[in-house]
Every structure is written in structure tokens, then in C-alpha cells.
Coordinates of C-alpha atoms in Angstrom, one line a residue:
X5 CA -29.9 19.6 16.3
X6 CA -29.1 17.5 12.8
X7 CA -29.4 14.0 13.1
X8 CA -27.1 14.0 10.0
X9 CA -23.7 14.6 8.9
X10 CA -23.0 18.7 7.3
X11 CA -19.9 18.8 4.8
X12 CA -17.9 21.4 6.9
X13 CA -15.1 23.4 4.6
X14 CA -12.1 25.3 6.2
X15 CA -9.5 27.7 5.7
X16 CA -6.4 28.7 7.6
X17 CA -4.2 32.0 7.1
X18 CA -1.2 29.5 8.3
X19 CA -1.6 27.8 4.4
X20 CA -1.7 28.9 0.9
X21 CA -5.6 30.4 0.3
X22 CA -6.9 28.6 -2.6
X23 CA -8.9 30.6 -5.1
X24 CA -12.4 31.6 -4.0
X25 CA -14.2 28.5 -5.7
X26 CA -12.4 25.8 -3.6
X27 CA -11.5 25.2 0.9
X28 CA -8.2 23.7 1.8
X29 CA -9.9 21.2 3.8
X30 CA -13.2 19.8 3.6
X31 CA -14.5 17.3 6.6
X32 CA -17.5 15.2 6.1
X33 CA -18.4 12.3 8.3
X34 CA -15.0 10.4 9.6
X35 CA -12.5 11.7 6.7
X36 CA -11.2 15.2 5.8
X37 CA -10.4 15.8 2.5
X38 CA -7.8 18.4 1.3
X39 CA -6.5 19.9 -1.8
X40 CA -3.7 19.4 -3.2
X41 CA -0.5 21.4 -2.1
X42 CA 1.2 23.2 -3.9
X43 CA 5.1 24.9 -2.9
X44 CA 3.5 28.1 -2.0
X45 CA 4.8 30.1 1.1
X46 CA 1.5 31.7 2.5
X47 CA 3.0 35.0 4.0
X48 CA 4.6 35.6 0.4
X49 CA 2.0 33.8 -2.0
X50 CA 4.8 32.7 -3.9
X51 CA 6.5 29.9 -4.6
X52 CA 9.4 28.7 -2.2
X53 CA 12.9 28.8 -3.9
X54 CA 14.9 26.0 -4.5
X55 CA 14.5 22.0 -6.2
X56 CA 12.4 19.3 -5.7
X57 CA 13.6 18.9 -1.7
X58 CA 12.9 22.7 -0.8
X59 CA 9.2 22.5 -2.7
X60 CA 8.4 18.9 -1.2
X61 CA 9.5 20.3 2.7
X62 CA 7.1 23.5 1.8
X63 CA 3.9 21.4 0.6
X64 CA 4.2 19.0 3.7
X65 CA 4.8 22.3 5.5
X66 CA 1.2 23.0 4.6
X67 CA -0.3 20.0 5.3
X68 CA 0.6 19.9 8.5
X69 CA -0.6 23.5 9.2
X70 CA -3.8 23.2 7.7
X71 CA -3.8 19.9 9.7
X72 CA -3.0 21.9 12.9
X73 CA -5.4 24.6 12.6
X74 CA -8.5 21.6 12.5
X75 CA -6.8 20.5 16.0
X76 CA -5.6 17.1 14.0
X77 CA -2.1 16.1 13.6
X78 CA 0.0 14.9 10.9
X79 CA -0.5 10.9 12.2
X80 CA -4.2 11.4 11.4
X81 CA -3.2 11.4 8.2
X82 CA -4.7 7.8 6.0
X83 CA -3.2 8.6 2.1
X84 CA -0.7 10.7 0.9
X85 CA -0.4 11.2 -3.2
X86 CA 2.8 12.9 -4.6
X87 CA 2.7 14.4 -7.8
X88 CA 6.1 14.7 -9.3
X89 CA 7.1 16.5 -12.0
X90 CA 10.3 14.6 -12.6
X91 CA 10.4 11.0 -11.7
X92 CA 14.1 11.5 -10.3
X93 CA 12.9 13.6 -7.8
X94 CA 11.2 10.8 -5.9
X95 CA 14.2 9.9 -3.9
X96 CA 15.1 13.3 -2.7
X97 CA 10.6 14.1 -2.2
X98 CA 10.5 10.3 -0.2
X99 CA 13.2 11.6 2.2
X100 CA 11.3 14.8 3.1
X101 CA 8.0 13.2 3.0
X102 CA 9.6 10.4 6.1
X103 CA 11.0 13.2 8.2
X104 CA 7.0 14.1 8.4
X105 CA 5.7 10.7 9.2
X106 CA 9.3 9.4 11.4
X107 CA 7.0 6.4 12.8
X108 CA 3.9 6.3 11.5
X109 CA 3.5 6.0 7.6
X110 CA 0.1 6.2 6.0
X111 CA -1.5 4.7 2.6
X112 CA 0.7 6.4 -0.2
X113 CA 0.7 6.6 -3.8
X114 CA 3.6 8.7 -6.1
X115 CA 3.8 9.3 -9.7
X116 CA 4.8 11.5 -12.1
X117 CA 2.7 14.0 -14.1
X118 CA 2.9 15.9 -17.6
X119 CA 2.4 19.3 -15.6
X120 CA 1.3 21.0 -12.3
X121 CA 0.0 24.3 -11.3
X122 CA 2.2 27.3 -11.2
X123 CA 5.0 25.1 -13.3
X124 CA 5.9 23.2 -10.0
X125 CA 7.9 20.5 -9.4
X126 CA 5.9 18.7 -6.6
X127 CA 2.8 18.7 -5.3
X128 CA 1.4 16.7 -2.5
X129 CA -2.3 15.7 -1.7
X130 CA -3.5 14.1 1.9
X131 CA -6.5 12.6 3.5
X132 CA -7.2 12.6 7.4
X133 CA -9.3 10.7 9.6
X134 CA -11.8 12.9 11.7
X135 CA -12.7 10.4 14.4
X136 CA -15.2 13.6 15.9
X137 CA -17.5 13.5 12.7
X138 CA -19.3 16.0 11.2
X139 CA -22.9 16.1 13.0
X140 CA -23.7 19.5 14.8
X141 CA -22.9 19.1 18.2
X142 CA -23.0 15.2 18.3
X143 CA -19.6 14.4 18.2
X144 CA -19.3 10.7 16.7
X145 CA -17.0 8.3 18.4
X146 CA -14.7 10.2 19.0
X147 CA -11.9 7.3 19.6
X148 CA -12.2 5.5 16.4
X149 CA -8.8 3.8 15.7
X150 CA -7.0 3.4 12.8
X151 CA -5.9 0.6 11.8
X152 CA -2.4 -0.4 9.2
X153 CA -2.1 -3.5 7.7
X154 CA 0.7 -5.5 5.3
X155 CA 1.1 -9.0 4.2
X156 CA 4.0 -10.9 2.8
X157 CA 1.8 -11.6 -0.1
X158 CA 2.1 -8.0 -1.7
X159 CA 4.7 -6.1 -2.1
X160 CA 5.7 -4.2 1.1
X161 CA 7.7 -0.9 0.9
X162 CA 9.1 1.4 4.4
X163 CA 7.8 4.3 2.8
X164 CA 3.9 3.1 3.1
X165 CA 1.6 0.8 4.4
X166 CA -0.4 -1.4 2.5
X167 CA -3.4 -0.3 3.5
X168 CA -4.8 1.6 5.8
X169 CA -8.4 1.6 7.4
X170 CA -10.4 4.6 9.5
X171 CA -14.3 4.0 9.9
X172 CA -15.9 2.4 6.7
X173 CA -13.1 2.7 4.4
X174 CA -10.0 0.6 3.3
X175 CA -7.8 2.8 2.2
X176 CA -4.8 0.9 -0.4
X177 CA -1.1 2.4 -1.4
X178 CA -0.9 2.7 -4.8
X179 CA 0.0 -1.1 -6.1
X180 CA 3.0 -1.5 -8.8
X181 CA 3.6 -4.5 -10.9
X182 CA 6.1 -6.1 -8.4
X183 CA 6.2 -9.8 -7.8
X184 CA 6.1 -9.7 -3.8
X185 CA 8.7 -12.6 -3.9
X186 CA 11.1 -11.0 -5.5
X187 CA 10.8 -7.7 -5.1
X188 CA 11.0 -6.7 -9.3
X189 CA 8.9 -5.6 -11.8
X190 CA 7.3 -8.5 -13.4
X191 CA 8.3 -9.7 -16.9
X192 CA 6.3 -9.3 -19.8
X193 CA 4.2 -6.1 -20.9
X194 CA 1.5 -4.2 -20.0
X195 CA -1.3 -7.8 -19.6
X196 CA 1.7 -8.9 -17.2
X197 CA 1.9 -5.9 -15.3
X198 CA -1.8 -5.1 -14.9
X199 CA -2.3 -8.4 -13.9
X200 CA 0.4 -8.2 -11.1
X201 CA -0.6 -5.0 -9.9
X202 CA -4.8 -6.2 -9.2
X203 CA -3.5 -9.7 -8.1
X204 CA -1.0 -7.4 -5.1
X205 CA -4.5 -5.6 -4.6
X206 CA -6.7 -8.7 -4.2
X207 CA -4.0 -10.6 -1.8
X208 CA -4.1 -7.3 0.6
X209 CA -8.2 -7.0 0.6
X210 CA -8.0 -11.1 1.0
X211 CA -5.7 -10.6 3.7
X212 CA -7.9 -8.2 5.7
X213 CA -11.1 -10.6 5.7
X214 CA -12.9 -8.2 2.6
X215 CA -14.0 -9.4 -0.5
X216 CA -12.5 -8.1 -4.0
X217 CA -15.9 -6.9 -4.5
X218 CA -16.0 -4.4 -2.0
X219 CA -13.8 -2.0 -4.0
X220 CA -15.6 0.6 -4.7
X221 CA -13.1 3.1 -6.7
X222 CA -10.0 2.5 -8.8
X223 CA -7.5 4.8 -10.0
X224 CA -5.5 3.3 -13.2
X225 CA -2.5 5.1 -13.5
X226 CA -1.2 4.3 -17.3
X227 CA 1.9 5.4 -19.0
X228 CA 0.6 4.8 -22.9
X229 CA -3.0 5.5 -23.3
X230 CA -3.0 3.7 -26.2
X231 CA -2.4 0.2 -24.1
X232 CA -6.0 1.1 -22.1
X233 CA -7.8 -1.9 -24.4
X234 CA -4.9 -4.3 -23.2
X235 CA -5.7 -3.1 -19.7
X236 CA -9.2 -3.6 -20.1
X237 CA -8.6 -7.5 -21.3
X238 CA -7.2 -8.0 -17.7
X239 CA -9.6 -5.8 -15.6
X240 CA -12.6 -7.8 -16.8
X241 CA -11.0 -11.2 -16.1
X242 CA -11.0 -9.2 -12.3
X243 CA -14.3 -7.7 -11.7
X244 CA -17.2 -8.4 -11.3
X245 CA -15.4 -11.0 -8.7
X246 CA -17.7 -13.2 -7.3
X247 CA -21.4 -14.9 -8.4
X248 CA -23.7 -12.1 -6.5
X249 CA -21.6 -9.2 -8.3
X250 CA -21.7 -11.1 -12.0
X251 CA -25.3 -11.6 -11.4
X252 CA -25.5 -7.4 -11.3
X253 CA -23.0 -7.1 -13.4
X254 CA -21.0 -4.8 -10.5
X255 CA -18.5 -2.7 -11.6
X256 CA -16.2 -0.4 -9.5
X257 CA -16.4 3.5 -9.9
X258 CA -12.9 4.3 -12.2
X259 CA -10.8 7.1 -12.9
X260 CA -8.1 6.5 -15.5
X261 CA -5.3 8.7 -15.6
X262 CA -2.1 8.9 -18.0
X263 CA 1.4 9.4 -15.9
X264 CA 4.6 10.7 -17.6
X265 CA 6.6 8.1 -15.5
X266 CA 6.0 5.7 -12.5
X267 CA 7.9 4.1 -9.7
X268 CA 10.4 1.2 -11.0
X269 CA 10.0 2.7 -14.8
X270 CA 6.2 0.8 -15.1
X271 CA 4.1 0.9 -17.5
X272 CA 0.8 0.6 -15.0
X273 CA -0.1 1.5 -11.0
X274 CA -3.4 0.7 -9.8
X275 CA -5.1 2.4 -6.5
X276 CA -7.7 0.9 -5.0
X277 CA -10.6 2.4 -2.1
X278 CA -12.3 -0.4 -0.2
X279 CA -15.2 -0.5 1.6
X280 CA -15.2 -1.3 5.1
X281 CA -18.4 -2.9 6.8
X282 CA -17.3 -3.8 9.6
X283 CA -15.6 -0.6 10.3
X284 CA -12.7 0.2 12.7
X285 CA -13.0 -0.1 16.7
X286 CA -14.7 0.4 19.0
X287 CA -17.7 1.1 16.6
X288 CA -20.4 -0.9 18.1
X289 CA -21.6 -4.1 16.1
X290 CA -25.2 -2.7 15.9
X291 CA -23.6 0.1 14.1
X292 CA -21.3 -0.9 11.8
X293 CA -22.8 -4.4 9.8
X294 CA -24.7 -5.1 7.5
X295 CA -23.9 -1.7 5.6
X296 CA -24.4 -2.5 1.5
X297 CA -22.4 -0.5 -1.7
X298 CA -25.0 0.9 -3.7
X299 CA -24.0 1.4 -7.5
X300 CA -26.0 3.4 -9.7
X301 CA -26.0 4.3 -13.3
X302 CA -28.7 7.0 -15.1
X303 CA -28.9 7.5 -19.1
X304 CA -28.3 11.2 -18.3
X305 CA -24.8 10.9 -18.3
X306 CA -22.4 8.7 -20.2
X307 CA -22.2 5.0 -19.8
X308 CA -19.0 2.7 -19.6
X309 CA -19.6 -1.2 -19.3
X310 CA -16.3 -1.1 -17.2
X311 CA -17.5 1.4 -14.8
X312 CA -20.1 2.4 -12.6
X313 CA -21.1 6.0 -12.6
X314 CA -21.4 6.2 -8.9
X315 CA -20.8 3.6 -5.9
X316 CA -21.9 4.6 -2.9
X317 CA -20.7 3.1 0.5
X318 CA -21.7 4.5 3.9
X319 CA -21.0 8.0 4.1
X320 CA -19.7 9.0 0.3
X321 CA -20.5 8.7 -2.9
X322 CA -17.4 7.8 -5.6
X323 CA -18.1 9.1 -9.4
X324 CA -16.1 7.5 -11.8
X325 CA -14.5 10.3 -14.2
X326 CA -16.1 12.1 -16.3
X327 CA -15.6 12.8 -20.0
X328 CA -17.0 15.9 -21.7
X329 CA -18.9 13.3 -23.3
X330 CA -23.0 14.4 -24.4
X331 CA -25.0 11.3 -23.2
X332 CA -27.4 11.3 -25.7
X333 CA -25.2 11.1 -29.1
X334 CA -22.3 9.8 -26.9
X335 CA -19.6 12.1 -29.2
X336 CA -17.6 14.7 -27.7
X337 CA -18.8 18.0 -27.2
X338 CA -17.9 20.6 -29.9
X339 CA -16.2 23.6 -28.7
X340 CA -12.9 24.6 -26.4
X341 CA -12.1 23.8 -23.0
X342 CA -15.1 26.1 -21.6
X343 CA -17.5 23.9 -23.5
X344 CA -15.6 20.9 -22.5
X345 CA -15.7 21.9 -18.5
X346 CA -18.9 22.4 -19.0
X347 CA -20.0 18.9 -20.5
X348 CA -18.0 17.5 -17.7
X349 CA -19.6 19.1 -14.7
X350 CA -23.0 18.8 -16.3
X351 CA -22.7 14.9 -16.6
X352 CA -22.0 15.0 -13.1
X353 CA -24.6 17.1 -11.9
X354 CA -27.1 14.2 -13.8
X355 CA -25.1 11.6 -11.7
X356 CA -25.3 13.3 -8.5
X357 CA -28.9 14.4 -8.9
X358 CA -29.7 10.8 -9.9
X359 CA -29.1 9.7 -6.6
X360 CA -31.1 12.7 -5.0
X361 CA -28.0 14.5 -3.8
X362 CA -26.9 18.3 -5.1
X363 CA -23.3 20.0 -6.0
X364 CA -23.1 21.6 -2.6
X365 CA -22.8 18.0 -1.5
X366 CA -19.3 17.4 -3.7
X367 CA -16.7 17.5 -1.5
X368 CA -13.8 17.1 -3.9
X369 CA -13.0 17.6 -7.1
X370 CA -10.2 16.3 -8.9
X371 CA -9.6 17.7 -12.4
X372 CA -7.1 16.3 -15.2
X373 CA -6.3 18.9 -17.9
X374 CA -3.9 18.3 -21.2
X375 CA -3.2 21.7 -21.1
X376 CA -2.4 23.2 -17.8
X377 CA -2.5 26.8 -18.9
X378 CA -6.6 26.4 -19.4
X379 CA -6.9 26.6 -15.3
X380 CA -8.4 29.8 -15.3
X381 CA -10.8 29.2 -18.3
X382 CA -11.8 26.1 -16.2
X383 CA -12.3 27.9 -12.5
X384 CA -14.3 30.6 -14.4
X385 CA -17.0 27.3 -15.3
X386 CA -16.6 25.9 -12.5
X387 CA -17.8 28.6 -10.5
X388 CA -20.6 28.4 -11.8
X389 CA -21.4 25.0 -10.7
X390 CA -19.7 25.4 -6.9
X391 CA -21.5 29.2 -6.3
X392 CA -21.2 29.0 -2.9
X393 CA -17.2 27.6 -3.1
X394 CA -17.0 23.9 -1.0
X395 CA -15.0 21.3 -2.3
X396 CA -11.6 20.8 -1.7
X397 CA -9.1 20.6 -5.0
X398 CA -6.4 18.3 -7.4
X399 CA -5.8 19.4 -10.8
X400 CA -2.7 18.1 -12.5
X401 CA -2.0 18.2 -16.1
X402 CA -1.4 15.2 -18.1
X403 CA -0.2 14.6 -21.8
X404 CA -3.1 12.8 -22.7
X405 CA -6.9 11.8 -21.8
X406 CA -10.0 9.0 -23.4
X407 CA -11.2 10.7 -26.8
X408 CA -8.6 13.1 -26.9
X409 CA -10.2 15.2 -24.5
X410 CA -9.1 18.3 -23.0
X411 CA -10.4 17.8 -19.8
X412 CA -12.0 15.2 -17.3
X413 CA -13.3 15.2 -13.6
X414 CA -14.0 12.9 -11.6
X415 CA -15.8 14.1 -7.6
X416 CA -16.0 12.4 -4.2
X417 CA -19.8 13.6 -3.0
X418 CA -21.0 13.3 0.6
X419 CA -23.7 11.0 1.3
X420 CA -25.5 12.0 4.5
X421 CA -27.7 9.5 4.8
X422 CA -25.6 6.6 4.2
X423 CA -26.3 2.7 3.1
X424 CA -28.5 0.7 4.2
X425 CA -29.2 -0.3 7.2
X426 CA -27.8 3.1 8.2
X427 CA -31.0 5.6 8.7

């Protein structure tokens, strides 16, 4: 019998069959991570009929069933992300997305997007707890808790919970530039709202005992590209946080992503993943301190002073997204969106390998294209990579990406051995 945790992929007939390169679930240690769904009817293949409400019921439809057929329900569930195509469907999607979770409401984040597969008008990601874990026959406590948490001194919304923690991982709704006070967008412009959004992210990790430090991925979601240097003018009066993470210059793992609209018309949404040491009861205490984020950066793929390549904490590994970006003259690669996927999957080959791990280990991939049609030319690469067809899936299309690219990915990799003092 394995001492250690196996990535476990899965299928159901009872949900859409993604394309031969990708699972709709994937389950590794205590989360399960599945792609992204789209309005598809699986008996028909096709998409459901109807708006935004008809396509949102069908996509939670799915969920739940590929939920079901892993003997999980739908209050397992820790984050939900809604991709829109139209921002003024968010009212009619929120009503259908709270006749799934009636009591219960997990992590959530919504924005809109330039694009999605097959041209539709919703699509909705999740991620589960998996109390049983994913060691061969050894299943790992079983009766983990999860546990919801809000505080006055962020912005609280019915819809979601602030954050949301299972095992090692705090898991944060997507946080807007609302003064928690009043309930509004902030004044001012992009500084102003970037700034409200990571000070509504520090009050909720302050509020649950954790230090800002121990985020170890963010997701930027940005209206104007061209306001990223403003961004960055904020983040870095943010992180590194405290004394020991200045002193090695620590950096969260990033992913920045350009939306066609947010929530409230903003200009900026930040998402944050936190580390969780002390994990969630009734994990013994033998078990669950002491665990450390390990950051790592190699010269074999590109290098960002705002990001770390990878941050590992306990049981996964976050990449930061990739460019198709050659490390050595730092340019972007010549050539189409073959040569582009390419680049992109090679620099994170170097990352994972640079932390002695393999692609069979990624267990999702999230890809960002400016032109949606190129899916095909990209699954074609990426087979190539993912031969044996694991990791779960997200790809949205957006209007614009860093360097003008045409594409960028960033991966969530398991990590079986996990951080120290884990063996």
C-alpha cells in the first residue's frame, strides 16, 4: 500500500465528456478539482436552449452530477467561479446559482469574460472538499470539517462567504473594491480600488488568526491591462508583508487576468488562496503545525520580481501564469498560437521539474486565450504534454493578455510529499 497521496481523475456519463486530454474531476489529497462547465446537455452533447438562466441551471446541473457520481454532495463544495459572458446576466445566474446552495454558500467569485467555449453565455467552475483523501486504501480523516468565516471588517455579500477553509487551505471570495462601511465602490481610480480590494483581503486573513504572508496565490482580475503598472505600485506596498518574508524577498504565486466587466462596474477584483497550518478539525496537532510554504524560482523559465514561479504549501503546488515567454532572451516566442502553447507549457514543465515533480502530477490547468477559436490548435499541443489525459480544465477567452500574447496558463500541480515537517 502507498504511503502517499495518487492524483485520482474521473468521469461520469451523467456530465458532459470533456475531450480526451482533460477528466471532469480530479481529486488529489483533501480537494477535488473540476473543470469548468459548460451548458452542455450530456445525453444530446449540445448546448441547452434558452438565456443566461436556462445555461446557468444546466452547468450547476452538472456539477452536481459529477459531484454525485464521486459520492460527494453539492455542500462539499469550497469555491464556485462564474464566468459570464454578459455582466447583466449576473442577477438572473446568482438566482439559479442560490437555489443550488439554499443554506450553505461557499467561497465564490463572478466576472465577466471576452469569450467562452462553444460561444456560451455562462460557464461555472467548482472546487470540493474530499475529507477521504487520496491514499490507496488509507482513507485520511475522513471527518474533516469545513469551516465558513465573515467579519464586519470586509465586505459581506448573501451570495458567498468570505472565506472558506477545508484542511490546509483558506479558501477567499473574490474581493471587490467596496468600503465594508458603506457598502460602495470606493472613490478614486484604479490605486484606490486595488488598495481596497487587498486591504478587504488582509482584514479577512487577520480575522482568522493567519498572517498576510501566508497567501500563496492571487488572481488579479483587471478591466484595462494597461492600468497593471498602477496595480503593481499598490501590490508592492502589500507583499512581502512582514520582516521574515522582506528578508526573502517572498512573493505570492500570480495569475493576472483581464475581465470584460466586473461586479459593481470595477475596474479591479482580487482572489486570494491561503495557506492553512493549522488545518481544519479534528486533524490532530501533531499533524497539522508547523507545515512551511516553500517558494521556488529556477532560470529555466521566466522570472517576475512580483511573482514567484511556484509556492508550495502542504499538498499542492501553485504556478504563477505563464507567458509564452523564452527564459533565456526573455522576448516572446516567434510563431502562432501552436508555438505560443508550446512556450507556455514548456516554461512549466522547467517549473515543475525544478521542484522534482512531472506533468502527470498537474492537476489543473487553466488556460486564457485572446482568441477563443485557437482551442483546438491548443488541445492538439497540449496533448502532447498531458499523453496520458489527467488534469481537470478552464479556458476562457479574454480581449487581452502581458506582451500581447495569445495565450497563457497558469497549473495547480499535486505535491505528494508535502511541506515540511510533513514526511
Amino acid at each position: 500500500m502507498s504511503g502517499y497521496n495518487e492524483v485520482l481523475s474521473r468521469n461520469t456519463e451523467n456530465a458532459p465528456k470533456n475531450t480526451g486530454i482533460y477528466s471532469q474531476t480530479v481529486a488529489f489529497s483533501h480537494y477535488n478539482n473540476f473543470s469548468a462547465q459548460l451548458p452542455i446537455d450530456p445525453k444530446s452533447g449540445k448546448m441547452v436552449f434558452g438565456g443566461a438562466k436556462e445555461q446557468a441551471e444546466q452547468c450547476f446541473k452538472n456539477i452536481k452530477a459529477v459531484a454525485e457520481s464521486i459520492n460527494h454532495v453539492m455542500s462539499d463544495v469550497v469555491r464556485i467561479t462564474i464566468f459570464v459572458k454578459n455582466i447583466k446576466d449576473v442577477d438572473a445566474v446568482s438566482l439559479v446559482y442560490k437555489s443550488f446552495f439554499p443554506t450553505y454558500v461557499p467561497a465564490l467569485t463572478v466576472v465577466a469574460v471576452n469569450a467562452l467555449p462553444m460561444n456560451a453565455l455562462v460557464q461555472v467552475e467548482a472546487l470540493l472538499s474530499n475529507g477521504e483523501g487520496t491514499i490507496p486504501n488509507a482513507p485520511q480523516s475522513g471527518d474533516l470539517i469545513k469551516l465558513t468565516h465573515n467579519t464586519i471588517n470586509a465586505p459581506i455579500s448573501p451570495l458567498s462567504n468570505q472565506t472558506v477553509s477545508f484542511s490546509h487551505y483558506n479558501n477567499l471570495s473574490a474581493q471587490l473594491p467596496i468600503n465594508p462601511i458603506t457598502g460602495r465602490v470606493v472613490e478614486g481610480g484604479i490605486k484606490e480600488q486595488t488598495k481596497q480590494c487587498l486591504k478587504n483581503i488582509k482584514a479577512i486573513i487577520e480575522s482568522i488568526d493567519v498572517p498576510f504572508d501566508d497567501i500563496v496565490k492571487v488572481n488579479i482580475f483587471l478591466k484595462n491591462l494597461s492600468d497593471i503598472d498602477a496595480v503593481n505600485d499598490v501590490y508592492t506596498t502589500f507583499f512581502p508583508d512582514s520582516a521574515i518574508a522582506r528578508t526573502i524577498a517572498y512573493v505570492p504565486a500570480r495569475t493576472v487576468i483581464v475581465a470584460s466587466a466586473l461586479p459593481m462596474d470595477a475596474l479591479i477584483q482580487i482572489e486570494a488562496v491561503v495557506s492553512h497550518g493549522d488545518g481544519t478539525p479534528p486533524q490532530a496537532v501533531e499533524d497539522r503545525h508547523g507545515l512551511i510554504i516553500e517558494p521556488h524560482n529556477t532560470v529555466n523559465a521566466p522570472k517576475c520580481a512580483l511573482s514567484t514561479q511556484t509556492v508550495a504549501f502542504s499538498h499542492y503546488n501553485h504556478l504563477s501564469a505563464q507567458l509564452p515567454i523564452d527564459p533565456k532572451s526573455n522576448k516572446l516566442v516567434a510563431g502562432g498560437i501552436k508555438e505560443q502553447t508550446v512556450q507556455c507549457l514548456k516554461n512549466i514543465k522547467a517549473i515543475i521539474e525544478s521542484v522534482e515533480h512531472v506533468m502527470r502530477d498537474v492537476v489543473k490547468v487553466n488556460i486564457f486565450l485572446k482568441n477563443i477559436a485557437d482551442i483546438d490548435a491548443v488541445d492538439e499541443v497540449c496533448a502532447t504534454f498531458f499523453p496520458s489525459g489527467i488534469p481537470a480544465r478552464r479556458i476562457v477567452g479574454v480581449s487581452a493578455l502581458p506582451k500581447d500574447a495569445l495565450i497563457q496558463i497558469d497549473v495547480v500541480v499535486a505535491n505528494a510529499e508535502g511541506t515540511p515537517p510533513q514526511a
